Amino acid sequence: VGFGSVGRRFSELLGGAYGRRLRSAGWRVSVTAIATGRHGMAIDPRGLPLARCRRLVEAGGSLTSLHQGPPVSHTLELVRRAPADVVLEISPLEPRSGQPAIRHVRAALERGLSVITANKGPVAFARARLLALARRRGVGFLHEGAVMDGIPVFNLVERCLPGARVTGFRGVLNATTTRILACLEAGVGAEQALREVQAAGIAEADPGFDLDGWDAAVKACALAAALLGARVRPDAIPRRGIRGLDPERVVAARRRGRRIRLVAEARRRERGRAELRVGPRELPLDDVLASAPSDGVLVLETDLVGDVAIWQGRGGVDQTAYALFSDLMALLAGDGRRFPRG
Amino acid sequence: VGFGSVGRRFSELLGGAYGRRLRSAGWRVSVTAIATGRHGMAIDPRGLPLARCRRLVEAGGSLTSLHQGPPVSHTLELVRRAPADVVLEISPLEPRSGQPAIRHVRAALERGLSVITANKGPVAFARARLLALARRRGVGFLHEGAVMDGIPVFNLVERCLPGARVTGFRGVLNATTTRILACLEAGVGAEQALREVQAAGIAEADPGFDLDGWDAAVKACALAAALLGARVRPDAIPRRGIRGLDPERVVAARRRGRRIRLVAEARRRERGRAELRVGPRELPLDDVLASAPSDGVLVLETDLVGDVAIWQGRGGVDQTAYALFSDLMALLAGDGRRFPRG
């Protein structure tokens, strides 16, 4: 569900070295349905020709010519009808509501299909409900790509820190603001900085969600849901972005050997509650949150292991496509007993 | 095998919140045998009284009074006779040979017992052989604590980066030299710096293995074995420590906004080979390897995910004890079908 740059890159991985790694682990994966918003949709139980799908979409065409069987007109209908074991949800997100991704995930889980998503919305707004539904149906709901692309964040805690208690976290989770702040440090003006980051394909055409700290807030809520077991709504947390930040302040901090970053912080409170906030913070240059070049850093505060950080160099489409792949590998390795080996 | 500060702390964890987490996962763990070098050894199939064992050893006494059954006089004999499912190998290490830890691990695996170790020796010198033996016997050989204490390094790659190819790494793996260099940066003299780090319980009484880069080299070889599939002997890699380093150079670097750290580097080469080296490197202050305060950082270079770093705040006995715990949880969760639930 969704065949933008991440979905297309994932489909390339299946045809290359990563697909060979799946096959050498005994799995054969085929894509039997694709839904897009502006390029039609197609179901083919024998597996869609992925290179042709990519060429069609990249040329502005439609997938509908590849469709087999009774016509399908709506993404939810495709999710309900596609012959599949796993649904990848990577549709464009309305970040204030988490829709339509949440509807797609729910429809798939209700059918007893496992879901892998790189969308932060379903995690931030509905993780507990969706996970409960997945458990009732005996299927998986994995979402490593929702925060920091393919860098393990959720899986790190679940698979590598068993029994440890996360008591809070501090993260630089939004690459757009980090890159803009780095430009400002170098003396580039605010508008020029934004244009440079947009040209690099990092910032959205409408960067408001990044600049106002909304993206960081949604990611913080996704992390709080998974790591602290807390349901917090993004619009309920104190949030400041970098839009009003004086570029002079950024330059002055750098001159003092310090650096400003947009930091999301969370602290576990009693009875399943958590305290979150998002805002610009001035950090020592050798703080791991300030290290560079980096598109994401998350410091986990734990009860016994102390502070543990996971750090991402450059992020992008490759990393998010890998997140889908790694969740798929985990699904097949863990819950995979249900799936026939090819 | 080994009941020093890490073993005793681990035994405390079993009696506290971490033991409760094991029990709530359905497991009941008891310690049926302990071997020490200078405080005797004891086997008790019904489980040893751990608080009493700690008090005895901390008072300089012997565990032998707690022993049940025919006398046992040698650690290897205890490993061969102890009624157990899992052996924890945390004996003092001879870092130039990896012994006697390797002998203990082999004896346990040959008996069909799983092994968890925090010793880098068996990993650096014999990982491939020991893992092959473990597989033949159908048991586990886990060693998360061998590098960076309880911070997931080996498990991170195995469990959270499935299918990704590690092409090399850069790491600051030795806490003693990092702390000494931090003292030197602050203008403390070399001898005073060493005394401070020893007083903090970080450096060994004989810090030669740290200062000469030997500890970092052994850890680099352990990582190369696990992450790059390369067998490299620590004495075969170019290695410089910080012993001959002019403190003035450290201060001067800091004045220029840079920082010197002892860095271990590895690059994957063709046909199962790897190129490793250890030496002081001057880093930008905002390099993740130079971030502070930290007792360990490892940057993994991968084929698709780019650079991923795992970072440790303060390390120590708690963290290493947790490494044993996390490996035990993983063993029970993964290979645990063999173990009866308590």
PDB file of N, CA, C and O in Angstrom, chain A residues 9 13 18 21 151-152 155-156 159-165 259 285-286 288 291-292 303-305 307-311 313 319 322 325-326 329, chain B residues 9 13 18 21 151-152 155-156 159-165 259 285-286 288 291-292 303-305 307-311 313 318-319 322 325-326 329:
ATOM      1  N   ARG A   9      11.970   1.332  -4.064  1.00  0.00           N
ATOM      2  CA  ARG A   9      13.313   0.884  -3.684  1.00  0.00           C
ATOM      3  C   ARG A   9      13.241  -0.493  -3.023  1.00  0.00           C
ATOM      4  O   ARG A   9      14.082  -1.360  -3.290  1.00  0.00           O
ATOM      5  N   LEU A  13      15.132  -4.001  -3.973  1.00  0.00           N
ATOM      6  CA  LEU A  13      15.902  -4.865  -3.061  1.00  0.00           C
ATOM      7  C   LEU A  13      15.516  -6.329  -3.264  1.00  0.00           C
ATOM      8  O   LEU A  13      16.362  -7.213  -3.263  1.00  0.00           O
ATOM      9  N   TYR A  18      19.461  -8.446  -1.693  1.00  0.00           N
ATOM     10  CA  TYR A  18      18.618  -8.700  -0.525  1.00  0.00           C
ATOM     11  C   TYR A  18      17.601  -9.801  -0.798  1.00  0.00           C
ATOM     12  O   TYR A  18      17.298 -10.604   0.072  1.00  0.00           O
ATOM     13  N   ARG A  21      19.338 -12.943  -0.334  1.00  0.00           N
ATOM     14  CA  ARG A  21      19.495 -13.320   1.082  1.00  0.00           C
ATOM     15  C   ARG A  21      18.210 -13.942   1.632  1.00  0.00           C
ATOM     16  O   ARG A  21      18.248 -14.865   2.435  1.00  0.00           O
ATOM     17  N   ILE A 151      17.321   2.155  11.017  1.00  0.00           N
ATOM     18  CA  ILE A 151      18.169   2.000  12.197  1.00  0.00           C
ATOM     19  C   ILE A 151      17.315   1.395  13.299  1.00  0.00           C
ATOM     20  O   ILE A 151      16.251   1.928  13.626  1.00  0.00           O
ATOM     21  N   PRO A 152      17.741   0.284  13.888  1.00  0.00           N
ATOM     22  CA  PRO A 152      16.871  -0.365  14.866  1.00  0.00           C
ATOM     23  C   PRO A 152      16.676   0.478  16.125  1.00  0.00           C
ATOM     24  O   PRO A 152      17.642   0.849  16.781  1.00  0.00           O
ATOM     25  N   ASN A 155      13.190  -2.427  17.633  1.00  0.00           N
ATOM     26  CA  ASN A 155      13.739  -3.782  17.713  1.00  0.00           C
ATOM     27  C   ASN A 155      14.924  -3.854  18.662  1.00  0.00           C
ATOM     28  O   ASN A 155      15.162  -4.879  19.297  1.00  0.00           O
ATOM     29  N   LEU A 156      15.688  -2.755  18.748  1.00  0.00           N
ATOM     30  CA  LEU A 156      16.833  -2.721  19.663  1.00  0.00           C
ATOM     31  C   LEU A 156      16.382  -3.032  21.082  1.00  0.00           C
ATOM     32  O   LEU A 156      16.972  -3.854  21.784  1.00  0.00           O
ATOM     33  N   ARG A 159      14.538  -6.728  21.161  1.00  0.00           N
ATOM     34  CA  ARG A 159      15.331  -7.934  20.913  1.00  0.00           C
ATOM     35  C   ARG A 159      16.696  -7.924  21.577  1.00  0.00           C
ATOM     36  O   ARG A 159      17.293  -8.978  21.747  1.00  0.00           O
ATOM     37  N   CYS A 160      17.226  -6.725  21.890  1.00  0.00           N
ATOM     38  CA  CYS A 160      18.611  -6.669  22.385  1.00  0.00           C
ATOM     39  C   CYS A 160      18.724  -6.185  23.820  1.00  0.00           C
ATOM     40  O   CYS A 160      19.804  -6.237  24.389  1.00  0.00           O
ATOM     41  N   LEU A 161      17.638  -5.660  24.383  1.00  0.00           N
ATOM     42  CA  LEU A 161      17.704  -5.215  25.777  1.00  0.00           C
ATOM     43  C   LEU A 161      16.593  -5.905  26.581  1.00  0.00           C
ATOM     44  O   LEU A 161      15.815  -5.245  27.276  1.00  0.00           O
ATOM     45  N   PRO A 162      16.532  -7.251  26.500  1.00  0.00           N
ATOM     46  CA  PRO A 162      15.419  -7.948  27.148  1.00  0.00           C
ATOM     47  C   PRO A 162      15.455  -7.731  28.660  1.00  0.00           C
ATOM     48  O   PRO A 162      16.512  -7.774  29.269  1.00  0.00           O
ATOM     49  N   GLY A 163      14.302  -7.481  29.220  1.00  0.00           N
ATOM     50  CA  GLY A 163      14.220  -7.326  30.672  1.00  0.00           C
ATOM     51  C   GLY A 163      14.666  -5.977  31.176  1.00  0.00           C
ATOM     52  O   GLY A 163      14.400  -5.637  32.323  1.00  0.00           O
ATOM     53  N   ALA A 164      15.357  -5.202  30.354  1.00  0.00           N
ATOM     54  CA  ALA A 164      15.792  -3.876  30.805  1.00  0.00           C
ATOM     55  C   ALA A 164      14.603  -2.923  30.748  1.00  0.00           C
ATOM     56  O   ALA A 164      13.721  -3.057  29.903  1.00  0.00           O
ATOM     57  N   ARG A 165      14.609  -1.951  31.661  1.00  0.00           N
ATOM     58  CA  ARG A 165      13.499  -1.017  31.716  1.00  0.00           C
ATOM     59  C   ARG A 165      13.968   0.331  31.178  1.00  0.00           C
ATOM     60  O   ARG A 165      14.924   0.912  31.683  1.00  0.00           O
ATOM     61  N   ARG A 259      26.021  23.741  20.187  1.00  0.00           N
ATOM     62  CA  ARG A 259      25.259  23.485  18.969  1.00  0.00           C
ATOM     63  C   ARG A 259      23.788  23.337  19.346  1.00  0.00           C
ATOM     64  O   ARG A 259      23.468  22.720  20.363  1.00  0.00           O
ATOM     65  N   LEU A 285      29.215  20.441  22.078  1.00  0.00           N
ATOM     66  CA  LEU A 285      29.532  19.883  20.768  1.00  0.00           C
ATOM     67  C   LEU A 285      29.841  18.391  20.839  1.00  0.00           C
ATOM     68  O   LEU A 285      29.646  17.654  19.865  1.00  0.00           O
ATOM     69  N   ASP A 286      30.314  17.919  22.006  1.00  0.00           N
ATOM     70  CA  ASP A 286      30.658  16.497  22.120  1.00  0.00           C
ATOM     71  C   ASP A 286      29.530  15.683  22.759  1.00  0.00           C
ATOM     72  O   ASP A 286      29.741  14.531  23.123  1.00  0.00           O
ATOM     73  N   VAL A 288      26.502  13.310  22.417  1.00  0.00           N
ATOM     74  CA  VAL A 288      26.216  12.369  21.323  1.00  0.00           C
ATOM     75  C   VAL A 288      25.025  12.855  20.487  1.00  0.00           C
ATOM     76  O   VAL A 288      24.953  12.596  19.280  1.00  0.00           O
ATOM     77  N   SER A 291      26.405  15.073  17.684  1.00  0.00           N
ATOM     78  CA  SER A 291      27.457  14.571  16.798  1.00  0.00           C
ATOM     79  C   SER A 291      26.998  14.649  15.346  1.00  0.00           C
ATOM     80  O   SER A 291      25.806  14.612  15.043  1.00  0.00           O
ATOM     81  N   ALA A 292      27.962  14.755  14.449  1.00  0.00           N
ATOM     82  CA  ALA A 292      27.647  15.004  13.043  1.00  0.00           C
ATOM     83  C   ALA A 292      28.678  14.317  12.152  1.00  0.00           C
ATOM     84  O   ALA A 292      29.798  14.084  12.594  1.00  0.00           O
ATOM     85  N   ASP A 303      17.307   1.373  33.371  1.00  0.00           N
ATOM     86  CA  ASP A 303      17.480   1.225  34.818  1.00  0.00           C
ATOM     87  C   ASP A 303      18.827   0.638  35.192  1.00  0.00           C
ATOM     88  O   ASP A 303      19.370   0.965  36.232  1.00  0.00           O
ATOM     89  N   LEU A 304      19.384  -0.251  34.375  1.00  0.00           N
ATOM     90  CA  LEU A 304      20.607  -0.935  34.799  1.00  0.00           C
ATOM     91  C   LEU A 304      21.754  -0.713  33.826  1.00  0.00           C
ATOM     92  O   LEU A 304      22.916  -0.686  34.216  1.00  0.00           O
ATOM     93  N   VAL A 305      21.435  -0.564  32.564  1.00  0.00           N
ATOM     94  CA  VAL A 305      22.488  -0.444  31.553  1.00  0.00           C
ATOM     95  C   VAL A 305      22.921   1.009  31.406  1.00  0.00           C
ATOM     96  O   VAL A 305      23.852   1.312  30.681  1.00  0.00           O
ATOM     97  N   ASP A 307      22.849   4.839  30.092  1.00  0.00           N
ATOM     98  CA  ASP A 307      22.482   5.428  28.803  1.00  0.00           C
ATOM     99  C   ASP A 307      23.029   4.580  27.657  1.00  0.00           C
ATOM    100  O   ASP A 307      24.201   4.215  27.644  1.00  0.00           O
ATOM    101  N   VAL A 308      22.169   4.303  26.701  1.00  0.00           N
ATOM    102  CA  VAL A 308      22.547   3.582  25.486  1.00  0.00           C
ATOM    103  C   VAL A 308      22.037   4.411  24.321  1.00  0.00           C
ATOM    104  O   VAL A 308      20.867   4.788  24.317  1.00  0.00           O
ATOM    105  N   ALA A 309      22.898   4.691  23.359  1.00  0.00           N
ATOM    106  CA  ALA A 309      22.431   5.456  22.202  1.00  0.00           C
ATOM    107  C   ALA A 309      22.563   4.652  20.929  1.00  0.00           C
ATOM    108  O   ALA A 309      23.491   3.866  20.766  1.00  0.00           O
ATOM    109  N   ILE A 310      21.610   4.871  20.048  1.00  0.00           N
ATOM    110  CA  ILE A 310      21.701   4.325  18.696  1.00  0.00           C
ATOM    111  C   ILE A 310      21.730   5.526  17.753  1.00  0.00           C
ATOM    112  O   ILE A 310      20.992   6.490  17.943  1.00  0.00           O
ATOM    113  N   TRP A 311      22.609   5.482  16.788  1.00  0.00           N
ATOM    114  CA  TRP A 311      22.987   6.650  16.005  1.00  0.00           C
ATOM    115  C   TRP A 311      22.977   6.305  14.527  1.00  0.00           C
ATOM    116  O   TRP A 311      23.451   5.238  14.138  1.00  0.00           O
ATOM    117  N   GLY A 313      23.974   7.539  10.641  1.00  0.00           N
ATOM    118  CA  GLY A 313      24.695   8.459   9.772  1.00  0.00           C
ATOM    119  C   GLY A 313      23.690   9.136   8.855  1.00  0.00           C
ATOM    120  O   GLY A 313      22.737   9.752   9.317  1.00  0.00           O
ATOM    121  N   GLN A 319      17.570   3.516   3.513  1.00  0.00           N
ATOM    122  CA  GLN A 319      17.438   3.095   4.910  1.00  0.00           C
ATOM    123  C   GLN A 319      16.003   2.707   5.239  1.00  0.00           C
ATOM    124  O   GLN A 319      15.771   1.751   5.982  1.00  0.00           O
ATOM    125  N   TYR A 322      15.220  -0.551   3.708  1.00  0.00           N
ATOM    126  CA  TYR A 322      15.825  -1.617   4.507  1.00  0.00           C
ATOM    127  C   TYR A 322      14.990  -1.921   5.757  1.00  0.00           C
ATOM    128  O   TYR A 322      14.905  -3.075   6.188  1.00  0.00           O
ATOM    129  N   PHE A 325      12.539  -4.371   4.842  1.00  0.00           N
ATOM    130  CA  PHE A 325      13.200  -5.652   4.637  1.00  0.00           C
ATOM    131  C   PHE A 325      13.519  -6.315   5.979  1.00  0.00           C
ATOM    132  O   PHE A 325      13.288  -7.516   6.171  1.00  0.00           O
ATOM    133  N   SER A 326      14.060  -5.536   6.925  1.00  0.00           N
ATOM    134  CA  SER A 326      14.475  -6.148   8.194  1.00  0.00           C
ATOM    135  C   SER A 326      13.253  -6.630   8.974  1.00  0.00           C
ATOM    136  O   SER A 326      13.296  -7.684   9.608  1.00  0.00           O
ATOM    137  N   MET A 329      12.249  -9.903   7.343  1.00  0.00           N
ATOM    138  CA  MET A 329      13.126 -10.988   7.789  1.00  0.00           C
ATOM    139  C   MET A 329      12.734 -11.437   9.200  1.00  0.00           C
ATOM    140  O   MET A 329      12.688 -12.640   9.502  1.00  0.00           O
TER     141      MET A 329
ATOM    142  N   ARG B   9      27.510  -9.577  41.117  1.00  0.00           N
ATOM    143  CA  ARG B   9      26.434  -8.648  40.761  1.00  0.00           C
ATOM    144  C   ARG B   9      25.337  -9.395  39.997  1.00  0.00           C
ATOM    145  O   ARG B   9      24.141  -9.160  40.231  1.00  0.00           O
ATOM    146  N   LEU B  13      21.328  -9.727  40.777  1.00  0.00           N
ATOM    147  CA  LEU B  13      20.228  -9.459  39.839  1.00  0.00           C
ATOM    148  C   LEU B  13      19.189 -10.578  39.905  1.00  0.00           C
ATOM    149  O   LEU B  13      17.978 -10.319  39.870  1.00  0.00           O
ATOM    150  N   TYR B  18      15.349  -8.206  38.340  1.00  0.00           N
ATOM    151  CA  TYR B  18      15.624  -8.963  37.117  1.00  0.00           C
ATOM    152  C   TYR B  18      15.227 -10.428  37.267  1.00  0.00           C
ATOM    153  O   TYR B  18      14.740 -11.050  36.322  1.00  0.00           O
ATOM    154  N   ARG B  21      11.681 -10.581  36.659  1.00  0.00           N
ATOM    155  CA  ARG B  21      11.329 -10.542  35.220  1.00  0.00           C
ATOM    156  C   ARG B  21      11.518 -11.913  34.573  1.00  0.00           C
ATOM    157  O   ARG B  21      10.747 -12.300  33.708  1.00  0.00           O
ATOM    158  N   ILE B 151      25.982  -3.437  26.416  1.00  0.00           N
ATOM    159  CA  ILE B 151      25.454  -2.712  25.263  1.00  0.00           C
ATOM    160  C   ILE B 151      25.451  -3.671  24.073  1.00  0.00           C
ATOM    161  O   ILE B 151      26.479  -4.253  23.745  1.00  0.00           O
ATOM    162  N   PRO B 152      24.312  -3.832  23.423  1.00  0.00           N
ATOM    163  CA  PRO B 152      24.267  -4.834  22.358  1.00  0.00           C
ATOM    164  C   PRO B 152      25.141  -4.471  21.168  1.00  0.00           C
ATOM    165  O   PRO B 152      24.970  -3.418  20.570  1.00  0.00           O
ATOM    166  N   ASN B 155      24.611  -8.820  19.293  1.00  0.00           N
ATOM    167  CA  ASN B 155      23.180  -9.069  19.120  1.00  0.00           C
ATOM    168  C   ASN B 155      22.525  -8.028  18.223  1.00  0.00           C
ATOM    169  O   ASN B 155      21.563  -8.327  17.518  1.00  0.00           O
ATOM    170  N   LEU B 156      23.046  -6.796  18.264  1.00  0.00           N
ATOM    171  CA  LEU B 156      22.499  -5.742  17.403  1.00  0.00           C
ATOM    172  C   LEU B 156      22.541  -6.174  15.943  1.00  0.00           C
ATOM    173  O   LEU B 156      21.555  -6.059  15.213  1.00  0.00           O
ATOM    174  N   ARG B 159      20.399  -9.682  15.487  1.00  0.00           N
ATOM    175  CA  ARG B 159      18.941  -9.664  15.676  1.00  0.00           C
ATOM    176  C   ARG B 159      18.259  -8.460  15.069  1.00  0.00           C
ATOM    177  O   ARG B 159      17.056  -8.489  14.843  1.00  0.00           O
ATOM    178  N   CYS B 160      19.002  -7.350  14.889  1.00  0.00           N
ATOM    179  CA  CYS B 160      18.338  -6.113  14.455  1.00  0.00           C
ATOM    180  C   CYS B 160      18.750  -5.646  13.071  1.00  0.00           C
ATOM    181  O   CYS B 160      18.163  -4.706  12.548  1.00  0.00           O
ATOM    182  N   LEU B 161      19.791  -6.228  12.500  1.00  0.00           N
ATOM    183  CA  LEU B 161      20.191  -5.835  11.147  1.00  0.00           C
ATOM    184  C   LEU B 161      20.228  -7.072  10.245  1.00  0.00           C
ATOM    185  O   LEU B 161      21.220  -7.327   9.561  1.00  0.00           O
ATOM    186  N   PRO B 162      19.134  -7.850  10.230  1.00  0.00           N
ATOM    187  CA  PRO B 162      19.160  -9.105   9.479  1.00  0.00           C
ATOM    188  C   PRO B 162      19.383  -8.844   7.996  1.00  0.00           C
ATOM    189  O   PRO B 162      18.807  -7.923   7.427  1.00  0.00           O
ATOM    190  N   GLY B 163      20.250  -9.649   7.409  1.00  0.00           N
ATOM    191  CA  GLY B 163      20.476  -9.532   5.973  1.00  0.00           C
ATOM    192  C   GLY B 163      21.411  -8.411   5.583  1.00  0.00           C
ATOM    193  O   GLY B 163      21.888  -8.369   4.460  1.00  0.00           O
ATOM    194  N   ALA B 164      21.657  -7.459   6.500  1.00  0.00           N
ATOM    195  CA  ALA B 164      22.571  -6.357   6.164  1.00  0.00           C
ATOM    196  C   ALA B 164      24.005  -6.862   6.246  1.00  0.00           C
ATOM    197  O   ALA B 164      24.324  -7.747   7.035  1.00  0.00           O
ATOM    198  N   ARG B 165      24.861  -6.293   5.423  1.00  0.00           N
ATOM    199  CA  ARG B 165      26.254  -6.729   5.378  1.00  0.00           C
ATOM    200  C   ARG B 165      27.108  -5.658   6.043  1.00  0.00           C
ATOM    201  O   ARG B 165      27.103  -4.503   5.628  1.00  0.00           O
ATOM    202  N   ARG B 259      40.036  16.038  19.386  1.00  0.00           N
ATOM    203  CA  ARG B 259      40.168  15.156  20.545  1.00  0.00           C
ATOM    204  C   ARG B 259      40.841  13.868  20.092  1.00  0.00           C
ATOM    205  O   ARG B 259      40.529  13.355  19.018  1.00  0.00           O
ATOM    206  N   LEU B 285      35.615  17.140  17.369  1.00  0.00           N
ATOM    207  CA  LEU B 285      34.915  17.008  18.646  1.00  0.00           C
ATOM    208  C   LEU B 285      33.490  16.488  18.462  1.00  0.00           C
ATOM    209  O   LEU B 285      32.920  15.875  19.363  1.00  0.00           O
ATOM    210  N   ASP B 286      32.894  16.733  17.282  1.00  0.00           N
ATOM    211  CA  ASP B 286      31.519  16.282  17.076  1.00  0.00           C
ATOM    212  C   ASP B 286      31.453  14.955  16.321  1.00  0.00           C
ATOM    213  O   ASP B 286      30.381  14.552  15.872  1.00  0.00           O
ATOM    214  N   VAL B 288      31.039  11.106  16.347  1.00  0.00           N
ATOM    215  CA  VAL B 288      30.344  10.292  17.347  1.00  0.00           C
ATOM    216  C   VAL B 288      31.358   9.475  18.164  1.00  0.00           C
ATOM    217  O   VAL B 288      31.125   9.187  19.344  1.00  0.00           O
ATOM    218  N   SER B 291      32.365  11.589  21.194  1.00  0.00           N
ATOM    219  CA  SER B 291      31.350  12.150  22.087  1.00  0.00           C
ATOM    220  C   SER B 291      31.587  11.684  23.516  1.00  0.00           C
ATOM    221  O   SER B 291      32.175  10.644  23.769  1.00  0.00           O
ATOM    222  N   ALA B 292      31.135  12.488  24.457  1.00  0.00           N
ATOM    223  CA  ALA B 292      31.448  12.250  25.871  1.00  0.00           C
ATOM    224  C   ALA B 292      30.273  12.681  26.744  1.00  0.00           C
ATOM    225  O   ALA B 292      29.489  13.534  26.338  1.00  0.00           O
ATOM    226  N   ASP B 303      26.299  -2.105   4.093  1.00  0.00           N
ATOM    227  CA  ASP B 303      26.146  -1.938   2.649  1.00  0.00           C
ATOM    228  C   ASP B 303      24.952  -1.075   2.267  1.00  0.00           C
ATOM    229  O   ASP B 303      25.002  -0.357   1.292  1.00  0.00           O
ATOM    230  N   LEU B 304      23.881  -1.133   3.049  1.00  0.00           N
ATOM    231  CA  LEU B 304      22.668  -0.431   2.629  1.00  0.00           C
ATOM    232  C   LEU B 304      22.205   0.586   3.659  1.00  0.00           C
ATOM    233  O   LEU B 304      21.621   1.611   3.316  1.00  0.00           O
ATOM    234  N   VAL B 305      22.438   0.304   4.920  1.00  0.00           N
ATOM    235  CA  VAL B 305      21.931   1.180   5.980  1.00  0.00           C
ATOM    236  C   VAL B 305      22.928   2.300   6.256  1.00  0.00           C
ATOM    237  O   VAL B 305      22.662   3.190   7.056  1.00  0.00           O
ATOM    238  N   ASP B 307      26.152   4.158   7.866  1.00  0.00           N
ATOM    239  CA  ASP B 307      26.788   4.056   9.184  1.00  0.00           C
ATOM    240  C   ASP B 307      25.732   3.982  10.280  1.00  0.00           C
ATOM    241  O   ASP B 307      24.790   4.774  10.309  1.00  0.00           O
ATOM    242  N   VAL B 308      25.909   3.024  11.165  1.00  0.00           N
ATOM    243  CA  VAL B 308      25.046   2.868  12.338  1.00  0.00           C
ATOM    244  C   VAL B 308      25.971   2.784  13.541  1.00  0.00           C
ATOM    245  O   VAL B 308      26.915   1.993  13.526  1.00  0.00           O
ATOM    246  N   ALA B 309      25.715   3.585  14.562  1.00  0.00           N
ATOM    247  CA  ALA B 309      26.568   3.496  15.753  1.00  0.00           C
ATOM    248  C   ALA B 309      25.756   3.089  16.959  1.00  0.00           C
ATOM    249  O   ALA B 309      24.581   3.439  17.095  1.00  0.00           O
ATOM    250  N   ILE B 310      26.415   2.326  17.825  1.00  0.00           N
ATOM    251  CA  ILE B 310      25.841   2.016  19.131  1.00  0.00           C
ATOM    252  C   ILE B 310      26.794   2.597  20.158  1.00  0.00           C
ATOM    253  O   ILE B 310      28.014   2.496  20.015  1.00  0.00           O
ATOM    254  N   TRP B 311      26.244   3.240  21.156  1.00  0.00           N
ATOM    255  CA  TRP B 311      27.003   4.108  22.043  1.00  0.00           C
ATOM    256  C   TRP B 311      26.645   3.812  23.483  1.00  0.00           C
ATOM    257  O   TRP B 311      25.471   3.618  23.799  1.00  0.00           O
ATOM    258  N   GLY B 313      26.974   5.001  27.512  1.00  0.00           N
ATOM    259  CA  GLY B 313      27.352   6.027  28.482  1.00  0.00           C
ATOM    260  C   GLY B 313      28.422   5.447  29.395  1.00  0.00           C
ATOM    261  O   GLY B 313      29.463   5.005  28.937  1.00  0.00           O
ATOM    262  N   ASP B 318      27.677  -3.275  36.633  1.00  0.00           N
ATOM    263  CA  ASP B 318      26.241  -3.419  36.355  1.00  0.00           C
ATOM    264  C   ASP B 318      26.001  -3.803  34.902  1.00  0.00           C
ATOM    265  O   ASP B 318      25.194  -4.684  34.599  1.00  0.00           O
ATOM    266  N   GLN B 319      26.682  -3.099  34.006  1.00  0.00           N
ATOM    267  CA  GLN B 319      26.458  -3.320  32.580  1.00  0.00           C
ATOM    268  C   GLN B 319      26.916  -4.713  32.150  1.00  0.00           C
ATOM    269  O   GLN B 319      26.261  -5.360  31.336  1.00  0.00           O
ATOM    270  N   TYR B 322      24.502  -7.208  33.390  1.00  0.00           N
ATOM    271  CA  TYR B 322      23.315  -7.206  32.549  1.00  0.00           C
ATOM    272  C   TYR B 322      23.555  -7.970  31.240  1.00  0.00           C
ATOM    273  O   TYR B 322      22.635  -8.626  30.730  1.00  0.00           O
ATOM    274  N   PHE B 325      22.760 -11.407  31.853  1.00  0.00           N
ATOM    275  CA  PHE B 325      21.306 -11.539  31.989  1.00  0.00           C
ATOM    276  C   PHE B 325      20.633 -11.513  30.618  1.00  0.00           C
ATOM    277  O   PHE B 325      19.749 -12.331  30.324  1.00  0.00           O
ATOM    278  N   SER B 326      21.045 -10.573  29.759  1.00  0.00           N
ATOM    279  CA  SER B 326      20.358 -10.445  28.458  1.00  0.00           C
ATOM    280  C   SER B 326      20.636 -11.675  27.593  1.00  0.00           C
ATOM    281  O   SER B 326      19.750 -12.150  26.877  1.00  0.00           O
ATOM    282  N   MET B 329      18.331 -14.366  28.918  1.00  0.00           N
ATOM    283  CA  MET B 329      16.966 -14.168  28.421  1.00  0.00           C
ATOM    284  C   MET B 329      16.856 -14.624  26.972  1.00  0.00           C
ATOM    285  O   MET B 329      15.886 -15.285  26.585  1.00  0.00           O
TER     286      MET B 329
END
